[in-house]
Amino acid sequence: MQERGTTTEQDAPRWWWPTFTAVALIVAVPLIISGPGNDLDVGNVFRSGRSIARHLAYVPSRPPGAPVHETIVGILDLIGGPVLTNLASLAAAGVLVWALDRLLHDEGVGRAGRWGVALVAANPWFIIAATSTADYVFALMFCVLAALALRADRPVLAGVLAAAAMGSRVGSMTLIAAALFAELGTGRPARRRVLVTAVVCGLVTLVLFIPSAVHAGGLSFAQNDFSSSTPLVQLGRAVAKDLLLLGLPTVIVALAALPAVVTAIRSWSASWLVRFAVPGLVLSQVLFIRFPWKMAHLLPSLLCIAILYAVALKDRPRVLMAMVALQLLFAVVRIDVIQPDDANEASGGRLSPGISWGPVVTDWRCRRDHPHAYLGRQKEEIEVAWDCAAPYRN
């Protein structure tokens, strides 16, 4: 295994975790107590979880299923309802933040690593996912924990954790593949770790999705029947939401710092983080171009972006600090420059500069206005709440 960098106590100030925890709770509590969130699949996730926990019967929330997350939701909902399932997402976010901080620290990023972690934690779409009954944060948590286990030469554990990520969101395959690819670059001894991790992940994933196959009566559960538009329209939808992932002001700062990222990428052979983040970003973006739907689908890209900028700006943490500050502002205030011609099936857009409430404020207001939508019908209640909080609305 390649030698890793070290950091000093000065690089890891003691005030970090208490401050982060206090701020996170202040932001999270109003969202957590206002319902399980406005995600389009939240109602089906609860129905699937309740079927598992109360009847020991598996009904996927949507193809191909998310058995790990659905089971967690079912058990916790039975014990404490939506508040407890929301708190589980927040706990998963806390573990993810710790694991990402550990990964960056162990790979020698130094003080800038903390601001890279903060860039993820302060992102409005991450905040929304971390306070909702949704699987996005669980999947990211398991992916980063798998990377930590892989780097610690614990391939069996890494494979199990990677399978748990797949069992939360099958889209986790992009980050898992990136981690295995990065590990291969550490030299010949890594091949065994990569092989064991991949085999264990594959076998455990197959076992996890047996209930989906049984429910579907075959492999049809894994078939994709979601329609797509022309390649240009798909790309346009993805780019518009990519800009909205960080918000326009942060994107401008990120573009200004792009030369530093290019320089960091040149350290490809020496940096595990670069070998992970670049393929992870490319693969997650390719997947999003095919399915350019929810903003939370971009959280794997956010993770990779944060890692790249933490590596690139490890000697210029003030730029990362500025990006984090802009993310916090973006949670409250949103600046737009374009609007789609159809919020649900866009085939084009128009220039429409404007300022509105940020994603977190909007999501909280929609939770408050539709607190029990997840218990209702998909079209009449759940989709109304979704349309209320969606990034582009009719």
XYZ file of N, CA and C in Angstrom, residues 173-369:
591
model
N -22.687 1.970 -7.798
C -21.676 1.247 -8.572
C -20.629 2.193 -9.158
N -20.995 3.458 -9.409
C -20.031 4.392 -9.990
C -18.887 4.671 -9.019
N -19.213 4.910 -7.751
C -18.172 5.197 -6.764
C -17.419 3.943 -6.357
N -18.105 2.813 -6.315
C -17.428 1.555 -5.989
C -16.399 1.217 -7.063
N -16.805 1.344 -8.315
C -15.866 1.083 -9.415
C -14.681 2.043 -9.350
N -14.947 3.310 -9.012
C -13.865 4.296 -8.920
C -12.895 3.945 -7.808
N -13.405 3.470 -6.660
C -12.534 3.097 -5.541
C -11.660 1.897 -5.903
N -12.233 0.912 -6.566
C -11.456 -0.257 -6.977
C -10.387 0.133 -8.001
N -10.753 1.005 -8.920
C -9.797 1.491 -9.910
C -8.652 2.240 -9.235
N -8.989 3.094 -8.273
C -7.956 3.863 -7.572
C -7.002 2.945 -6.824
N -7.560 1.901 -6.216
C -6.725 0.986 -5.444
C -5.775 0.203 -6.339
N -6.218 -0.141 -7.536
C -5.337 -0.856 -8.472
C -4.076 -0.060 -8.766
N -4.187 1.252 -8.736
C -3.052 2.109 -9.044
C -1.994 2.153 -7.970
N -2.252 1.503 -6.815
C -1.257 1.532 -5.736
C -0.162 0.491 -5.917
N -0.315 -0.388 -6.914
C 0.737 -1.362 -7.173
C 0.243 -2.797 -7.215
N 1.143 -3.706 -7.488
C 0.807 -5.115 -7.687
C 0.104 -5.747 -6.484
N 0.536 -5.503 -5.224
C -0.136 -6.144 -4.085
C -1.616 -5.779 -3.958
N -2.024 -4.672 -4.571
C -3.409 -4.228 -4.455
C -4.368 -5.115 -5.237
N -3.858 -5.886 -6.165
C -4.748 -6.691 -7.010
C -5.569 -7.668 -6.195
N -4.947 -8.275 -5.182
C -5.684 -9.219 -4.334
C -6.806 -8.510 -3.590
N -6.492 -7.337 -3.016
C -7.517 -6.584 -2.278
C -8.684 -6.226 -3.187
N -8.360 -5.781 -4.375
C -9.400 -5.378 -5.318
C -10.247 -6.578 -5.724
N -9.595 -7.698 -5.995
C -10.324 -8.891 -6.421
C -11.250 -9.387 -5.311
N -10.727 -9.483 -4.097
C -11.548 -9.959 -2.971
C -12.720 -9.018 -2.724
N -12.455 -7.721 -2.736
C -13.525 -6.740 -2.522
C -14.601 -6.859 -3.585
N -14.196 -6.973 -4.839
C -15.154 -7.057 -5.939
C -15.986 -8.333 -5.854
N -15.351 -9.458 -5.538
C -16.071 -10.730 -5.460
C -17.067 -10.703 -4.300
N -16.618 -10.269 -3.135
C -17.514 -10.203 -1.973
C -18.676 -9.261 -2.244
N -18.376 -8.102 -2.824
C -19.424 -7.136 -3.154
C -20.438 -7.756 -4.110
N -19.954 -8.438 -5.152
C -20.850 -9.040 -6.123
C -21.744 -10.104 -5.516
N -21.148 -10.985 -4.690
C -21.924 -12.072 -4.091
C -22.963 -11.550 -3.107
N -22.563 -10.627 -2.231
C -23.501 -10.099 -1.239
C -24.604 -9.284 -1.913
N -24.245 -8.560 -2.961
C -25.258 -7.793 -3.696
C -26.295 -8.725 -4.317
N -25.840 -9.831 -4.889
C -26.767 -10.808 -5.466
C -27.740 -11.330 -4.408
N -27.220 -11.619 -3.226
C -28.076 -12.112 -2.142
C -29.094 -11.049 -1.732
N -28.640 -9.800 -1.644
C -29.531 -8.719 -1.223
C -30.700 -8.525 -2.190
N -30.464 -8.796 -3.479
C -31.511 -8.549 -4.460
C -32.318 -9.797 -4.824
N -32.095 -10.888 -4.089
C -32.941 -12.069 -4.294
C -34.412 -11.739 -4.044
N -34.764 -11.006 -2.970
C -36.189 -10.673 -2.769
C -36.791 -9.896 -3.937
N -36.015 -9.031 -4.576
C -36.517 -8.293 -5.742
C -36.816 -9.243 -6.890
N -35.917 -10.219 -7.101
C -36.128 -11.185 -8.173
C -37.337 -12.067 -7.892
N -37.498 -12.456 -6.626
C -38.655 -13.273 -6.247
C -39.941 -12.499 -6.456
N -39.954 -11.247 -6.046
C -41.156 -10.419 -6.204
C -41.510 -10.226 -7.668
N -40.495 -10.055 -8.514
C -40.729 -9.825 -9.937
C -40.953 -11.120 -10.709
N -40.641 -12.259 -10.082
C -40.780 -13.531 -10.766
C -39.702 -13.761 -11.797
N -38.547 -13.128 -11.620
C -37.444 -13.261 -12.572
C -36.546 -12.048 -12.521
N -35.816 -11.826 -13.590
C -34.853 -10.728 -13.633
C -35.434 -9.440 -14.195
N -36.727 -9.408 -14.412
C -37.338 -8.207 -14.980
C -37.209 -7.000 -14.054
N -36.975 -7.256 -12.748
C -36.831 -6.146 -11.798
C -35.635 -5.262 -12.149
N -34.653 -5.838 -12.849
C -33.437 -5.084 -13.173
C -33.513 -4.383 -14.520
N -34.615 -4.549 -15.231
C -34.731 -3.940 -16.547
C -35.091 -2.466 -16.435
N -34.488 -1.661 -17.306
C -34.751 -0.224 -17.317
C -35.763 0.100 -18.407
N -36.912 0.635 -17.995
C -37.932 1.012 -18.971
C -38.214 2.507 -18.951
N -37.259 3.276 -18.397
C -37.435 4.727 -18.323
C -37.046 5.363 -19.648
N -37.902 6.199 -20.148
C -37.679 6.810 -21.461
C -36.606 7.887 -21.378
N -36.042 8.202 -22.533
C -35.066 9.279 -22.610
C -35.380 10.132 -23.825
N -34.812 11.321 -23.850
C -35.004 12.221 -24.976
C -33.788 12.126 -25.883
N -33.587 13.132 -26.735
C -32.416 13.139 -27.604
C -31.157 13.363 -26.771
N -29.988 12.928 -27.249
C -28.747 13.132 -26.482
C -28.515 14.590 -26.109
N -28.841 15.523 -27.006
C -28.617 16.939 -26.726
C -29.526 17.433 -25.603
N -30.786 16.997 -25.617
C -31.725 17.391 -24.560
C -31.298 16.779 -23.230
N -30.899 15.504 -23.249
C -30.435 14.858 -22.016
C -29.240 15.610 -21.433
N -28.302 15.985 -22.302
C -27.124 16.719 -21.853
C -27.516 18.085 -21.298
N -28.444 18.776 -21.971
C -28.882 20.084 -21.504
C -29.535 20.022 -20.145
N -30.380 19.020 -19.928
C -31.018 18.866 -18.616
C -29.973 18.636 -17.531
N -28.990 17.788 -17.853
C -27.950 17.484 -16.870
C -27.107 18.711 -16.545
N -26.716 19.471 -17.561
C -25.890 20.660 -17.340
C -26.626 21.697 -16.498
N -27.920 21.906 -16.784
C -28.703 22.876 -16.023
C -28.727 22.511 -14.542
N -28.868 21.229 -14.255
C -28.906 20.811 -12.852
C -27.518 20.752 -12.247
N -26.505 20.489 -13.072
C -25.129 20.575 -12.571
C -24.824 21.977 -12.050
N -25.268 22.998 -12.778
C -25.048 24.373 -12.335
C -25.784 24.656 -11.039
N -26.928 23.982 -10.869
C -27.733 24.198 -9.673
C -27.231 23.378 -8.489
N -26.345 22.430 -8.726
C -25.823 21.616 -7.631
C -25.097 22.473 -6.607
N -24.233 23.359 -7.080
C -23.473 24.242 -6.189
C -24.028 25.654 -6.149
N -24.831 26.021 -7.138
C -25.306 27.392 -7.227
C -24.326 28.237 -8.022
N -24.858 29.227 -8.719
C -24.043 30.007 -9.652
C -22.832 30.686 -9.003
N -22.949 31.353 -7.855
C -21.765 32.002 -7.268
C -20.642 31.012 -6.949
N -21.005 29.853 -6.402
C -19.979 28.857 -6.082
C -19.360 28.289 -7.344
N -20.167 28.101 -8.379
C -19.644 27.606 -9.653
C -18.604 28.570 -10.208
N -18.847 29.884 -10.091
C -17.892 30.885 -10.581
C -16.563 30.766 -9.842
N -16.623 30.611 -8.512
C -15.397 30.441 -7.721
C -14.697 29.141 -8.107
N -15.493 28.082 -8.289
C -14.911 26.793 -8.663
C -14.210 26.865 -10.015
N -14.808 27.565 -10.967
C -14.182 27.704 -12.282
C -12.887 28.509 -12.190
N -12.871 29.531 -11.325
C -11.657 30.325 -11.151
C -10.518 29.489 -10.585
N -10.875 28.482 -9.777
C -9.854 27.626 -9.160
C -9.573 26.377 -9.983
N -10.174 26.273 -11.164
C -10.024 25.073 -11.982
C -8.571 24.787 -12.375
N -7.728 25.796 -12.660
C -6.324 25.483 -12.974
C -5.628 24.683 -11.876
N -5.975 24.964 -10.619
C -5.379 24.200 -9.513
C -5.834 22.746 -9.557
N -7.073 22.513 -9.966
C -7.587 21.148 -10.091
C -6.840 20.406 -11.203
N -6.625 21.091 -12.326
C -5.890 20.479 -13.436
C -4.486 20.087 -12.985
N -3.847 20.963 -12.219
C -2.519 20.656 -11.687
C -2.562 19.447 -10.768
N -3.613 19.374 -9.930
C -3.752 18.239 -9.009
C -3.934 16.930 -9.767
N -4.658 16.985 -10.871
C -4.903 15.771 -11.648
C -3.599 15.211 -12.214
N -2.626 16.066 -12.415
C -1.326 15.604 -12.923
C -0.601 14.726 -11.909
N -1.045 14.775 -10.651
C -0.445 13.914 -9.621
C -1.154 12.567 -9.555
N -1.808 12.207 -10.636
C -2.620 10.994 -10.742
C -1.919 9.768 -10.155
N -0.711 9.513 -10.558
C -0.030 8.280 -10.151
C 0.287 8.256 -8.662
N 0.429 9.426 -8.056
C 0.823 9.494 -6.645
C -0.350 9.682 -5.696
N -1.526 9.989 -6.203
C -2.652 10.337 -5.339
C -3.813 9.374 -5.512
N -4.103 8.600 -4.473
C -5.268 7.711 -4.492
C -6.546 8.517 -4.632
N -6.618 9.658 -3.968
C -7.829 10.480 -3.991
C -8.142 10.977 -5.399
N -7.119 11.380 -6.133
C -7.332 11.847 -7.506
C -7.788 10.692 -8.387
N -7.159 9.529 -8.211
C -7.549 8.370 -9.018
C -8.967 7.906 -8.694
N -9.449 8.226 -7.505
C -10.832 7.911 -7.143
C -11.801 8.979 -7.633
N -11.470 10.236 -7.378
C -12.430 11.321 -7.629
C -12.685 11.561 -9.110
N -11.646 11.476 -9.947
C -11.841 11.758 -11.368
C -12.736 10.713 -12.035
N -12.432 9.415 -11.933
C -13.357 8.428 -12.517
C -14.734 8.468 -11.861
N -14.769 8.697 -10.534
C -16.057 8.769 -9.849
C -16.917 9.893 -10.382
N -16.294 11.048 -10.641
C -17.035 12.185 -11.187
C -17.500 11.894 -12.612
N -16.629 11.343 -13.426
C -16.984 11.052 -14.823
C -18.125 10.033 -14.882
N -18.000 8.939 -14.132
C -19.022 7.891 -14.173
C -20.359 8.374 -13.623
N -20.324 9.137 -12.534
C -21.580 9.635 -11.960
C -22.242 10.647 -12.890
N -21.443 11.401 -13.627
C -22.008 12.345 -14.585
C -22.608 11.628 -15.792
N -21.942 10.585 -16.260
C -22.496 9.798 -17.372
C -23.844 9.198 -16.967
N -23.912 8.669 -15.763
C -25.170 8.100 -15.269
C -26.247 9.170 -15.158
N -25.854 10.378 -14.725
C -26.835 11.443 -14.560
C -27.333 11.958 -15.901
N -26.476 11.980 -16.901
C -26.918 12.401 -18.237
C -28.006 11.445 -18.748
N -27.872 10.166 -18.410
C -28.909 9.210 -18.802
C -30.188 9.390 -17.976
N -30.025 9.725 -16.697
C -31.180 9.909 -15.814
C -31.084 11.279 -15.120
N -31.269 12.372 -15.844
C -31.080 13.714 -15.256
C -32.326 14.187 -14.496
N -32.597 13.528 -13.382
C -33.846 13.772 -12.676
C -33.650 14.614 -11.411
N -33.416 13.927 -10.302
C -33.403 14.602 -9.001
C -32.037 15.218 -8.705
N -32.048 16.324 -7.974
C -30.787 16.956 -7.579
C -29.969 16.036 -6.678
N -30.651 15.234 -5.863
C -29.923 14.327 -4.964
C -29.155 13.263 -5.726
N -29.531 13.004 -6.985
C -28.769 12.057 -7.795
C -27.364 12.570 -8.083
N -27.142 13.862 -7.861
C -25.835 14.464 -8.105
C -24.927 14.444 -6.870
N -25.389 13.898 -5.765
C -24.562 13.897 -4.556
C -23.260 13.094 -4.726
N -23.235 11.982 -5.472
C -21.927 11.352 -5.734
C -20.968 12.276 -6.473
N -21.484 13.074 -7.408
C -20.635 14.059 -8.099
C -20.137 15.109 -7.116
N -21.006 15.543 -6.205
C -20.600 16.516 -5.182
C -19.451 15.975 -4.345
N -19.547 14.721 -3.940
C -18.487 14.101 -3.149
C -17.158 14.136 -3.892
N -17.183 13.767 -5.164
C -15.950 13.744 -5.966
C -15.402 15.149 -6.182
N -16.280 16.110 -6.425
C -15.851 17.504 -6.593
C -15.168 18.002 -5.322
N -15.769 17.714 -4.170
C -15.200 18.167 -2.899
C -13.817 17.566 -2.670
N -13.652 16.293 -3.003
C -12.348 15.647 -2.826
C -11.313 16.280 -3.756
N -11.679 16.496 -5.006
C -10.740 17.090 -5.964
C -10.299 18.478 -5.521
N -11.248 19.300 -5.078
C -10.890 20.658 -4.675
C -10.127 20.669 -3.353
N -10.414 19.716 -2.474
C -9.631 19.632 -1.238
C -8.176 19.298 -1.544
N -7.955 18.387 -2.492
C -6.585 18.042 -2.896
C -5.927 19.219 -3.612
N -6.661 19.839 -4.523
C -6.094 20.919 -5.341
C -5.788 22.166 -4.528
N -6.594 22.432 -3.503
C -6.472 23.680 -2.751
C -5.957 23.462 -1.331
N -5.222 22.384 -1.131
C -4.757 22.095 0.222
C -3.802 23.165 0.748
N -3.191 23.928 -0.163
C -2.334 25.039 0.263
C -3.048 26.389 0.167
N -4.300 26.374 -0.275
C -5.096 27.607 -0.402
C -6.490 27.379 0.165
N -6.584 27.048 1.451
C -7.885 26.692 2.037
C -8.895 27.831 2.032
N -8.428 29.082 1.868
C -9.374 30.201 1.899
C -10.355 30.146 0.726
N -9.904 29.594 -0.394
C -10.820 29.449 -1.532
C -11.921 28.458 -1.179
N -11.547 27.348 -0.529
C -12.544 26.384 -0.079
C -13.476 27.005 0.962
N -12.924 27.816 1.850
C -13.756 28.488 2.851
C -14.803 29.362 2.176
N -14.387 30.071 1.135
C -15.327 30.920 0.400
C -16.426 30.079 -0.241
N -16.055 28.925 -0.790
C -17.042 28.051 -1.414
C -18.033 27.531 -0.381
N -17.537 27.183 0.807
C -18.425 26.710 1.876
C -19.387 27.816 2.304
N -18.871 29.034 2.463
C -19.723 30.161 2.854
C -20.820 30.402 1.812
N -20.456 30.290 0.540
C -21.443 30.481 -0.524
C -22.484 29.362 -0.535
N -22.079 28.154 -0.140
C -23.053 27.066 -0.040
C -24.080 27.341 1.050
N -23.617 27.854 2.175
C -24.535 28.198 3.264
C -25.496 29.306 2.839
N -24.980 30.262 2.092
C -25.845 31.325 1.574
C -26.832 30.771 0.564
N -26.377 29.846 -0.264
C -27.225 29.229 -1.282
C -28.393 28.477 -0.653
N -28.196 27.944 0.541
C -29.294 27.249 1.224
C -30.479 28.171 1.465
N -30.190 29.465 1.595
C -31.229 30.445 1.930
C -31.639 31.280 0.729
N -30.675 31.632 -0.112
C -30.947 32.513 -1.260
C -30.429 31.851 -2.529
N -31.259 31.818 -3.545
C -30.916 31.170 -4.814
C -30.920 32.192 -5.944
N -29.866 32.149 -6.760
C -29.761 33.018 -7.929
C -29.888 32.165 -9.178
N -30.841 32.492 -10.030
C -31.060 31.752 -11.265
C -30.715 32.609 -12.473
N -30.297 31.942 -13.547
C -30.075 32.641 -14.816
C -30.869 32.006 -15.949
N -31.264 30.721 -15.783
C -32.037 30.052 -16.823
C -33.239 29.360 -16.212
N -34.255 29.163 -17.035
C -35.437 28.418 -16.650
C -35.802 27.466 -17.781
N -36.235 26.227 -17.474
C -36.628 25.286 -18.526
C -37.961 25.680 -19.140
N -38.198 25.234 -20.370
C -39.478 25.534 -21.002
C -40.601 24.670 -20.428
N -40.263 23.512 -19.865
C -41.228 22.640 -19.206
C -40.521 22.047 -17.993
N -41.019 22.362 -16.807
C -40.313 21.964 -15.589
C -40.156 20.455 -15.452
N -41.038 19.686 -16.039
C -40.993 18.237 -15.879
C -40.422 17.512 -17.091
N -40.542 18.088 -18.267
C -40.042 17.440 -19.478
C -39.392 18.484 -20.384
N -38.375 19.129 -19.882
C -37.748 20.228 -20.608
C -37.083 19.744 -21.892
N -37.259 20.513 -22.937
C -36.540 20.271 -24.193
C -35.731 21.501 -24.588
N -35.776 22.518 -23.747
C -35.039 23.758 -23.988
C -35.167 24.660 -22.777
N -34.594 25.829 -22.870
C -34.655 26.769 -21.755
C -34.554 28.191 -22.249
N -34.643 29.114 -21.301
C -34.585 30.536 -21.651
C -33.846 31.277 -20.544
N -33.228 32.387 -20.908
C -32.591 33.234 -19.907
C -33.676 33.891 -19.052
N -33.547 33.723 -17.754
C -34.545 34.292 -16.844
C -33.887 34.567 -15.498
N -33.055 35.620 -15.425
C -32.373 35.930 -14.169
C -33.372 36.230 -13.057
N -33.061 35.763 -11.859
C -33.955 36.014 -10.736
C -33.355 35.553 -9.427
N -33.934 36.033 -8.336
C -33.522 35.643 -6.992
C -34.743 35.104 -6.262
N -34.554 33.977 -5.578
C -35.666 33.370 -4.850
C -35.128 32.710 -3.581
N -36.046 32.136 -2.808
C -35.618 31.403 -1.615
C -34.748 30.227 -2.024
N -33.754 29.920 -1.194
C -32.843 28.817 -1.472
C -33.504 27.463 -1.281
N -32.822 26.389 -1.706
C -33.404 25.046 -1.653
C -33.830 24.593 -0.261
N -33.042 24.887 0.756
C -33.381 24.408 2.096
C -34.629 25.105 2.627
N -34.706 26.412 2.436
C -35.891 27.143 2.879
C -37.121 26.657 2.121
N -36.975 26.489 0.811
C -38.100 26.013 -0.005
C -38.542 24.625 0.435
N -37.597 23.734 0.668
C -37.941 22.375 1.075
C -38.653 22.372 2.422
N -38.182 23.192 3.354
C -38.821 23.266 4.669
C -40.247 23.796 4.557
N -40.443 24.822 3.753
C -41.779 25.376 3.586
C -42.725 24.351 2.962
N -42.231 23.566 2.013
C -43.076 22.553 1.379
C -43.373 21.400 2.336
N -42.412 21.044 3.183
C -42.688 20.034 4.210
C -43.771 20.532 5.162
N -43.661 21.781 5.537
C -44.639 22.368 6.461
C -46.028 22.400 5.832
N -46.094 22.684 4.536
C -47.389 22.772 3.856
C -47.965 21.404 3.498
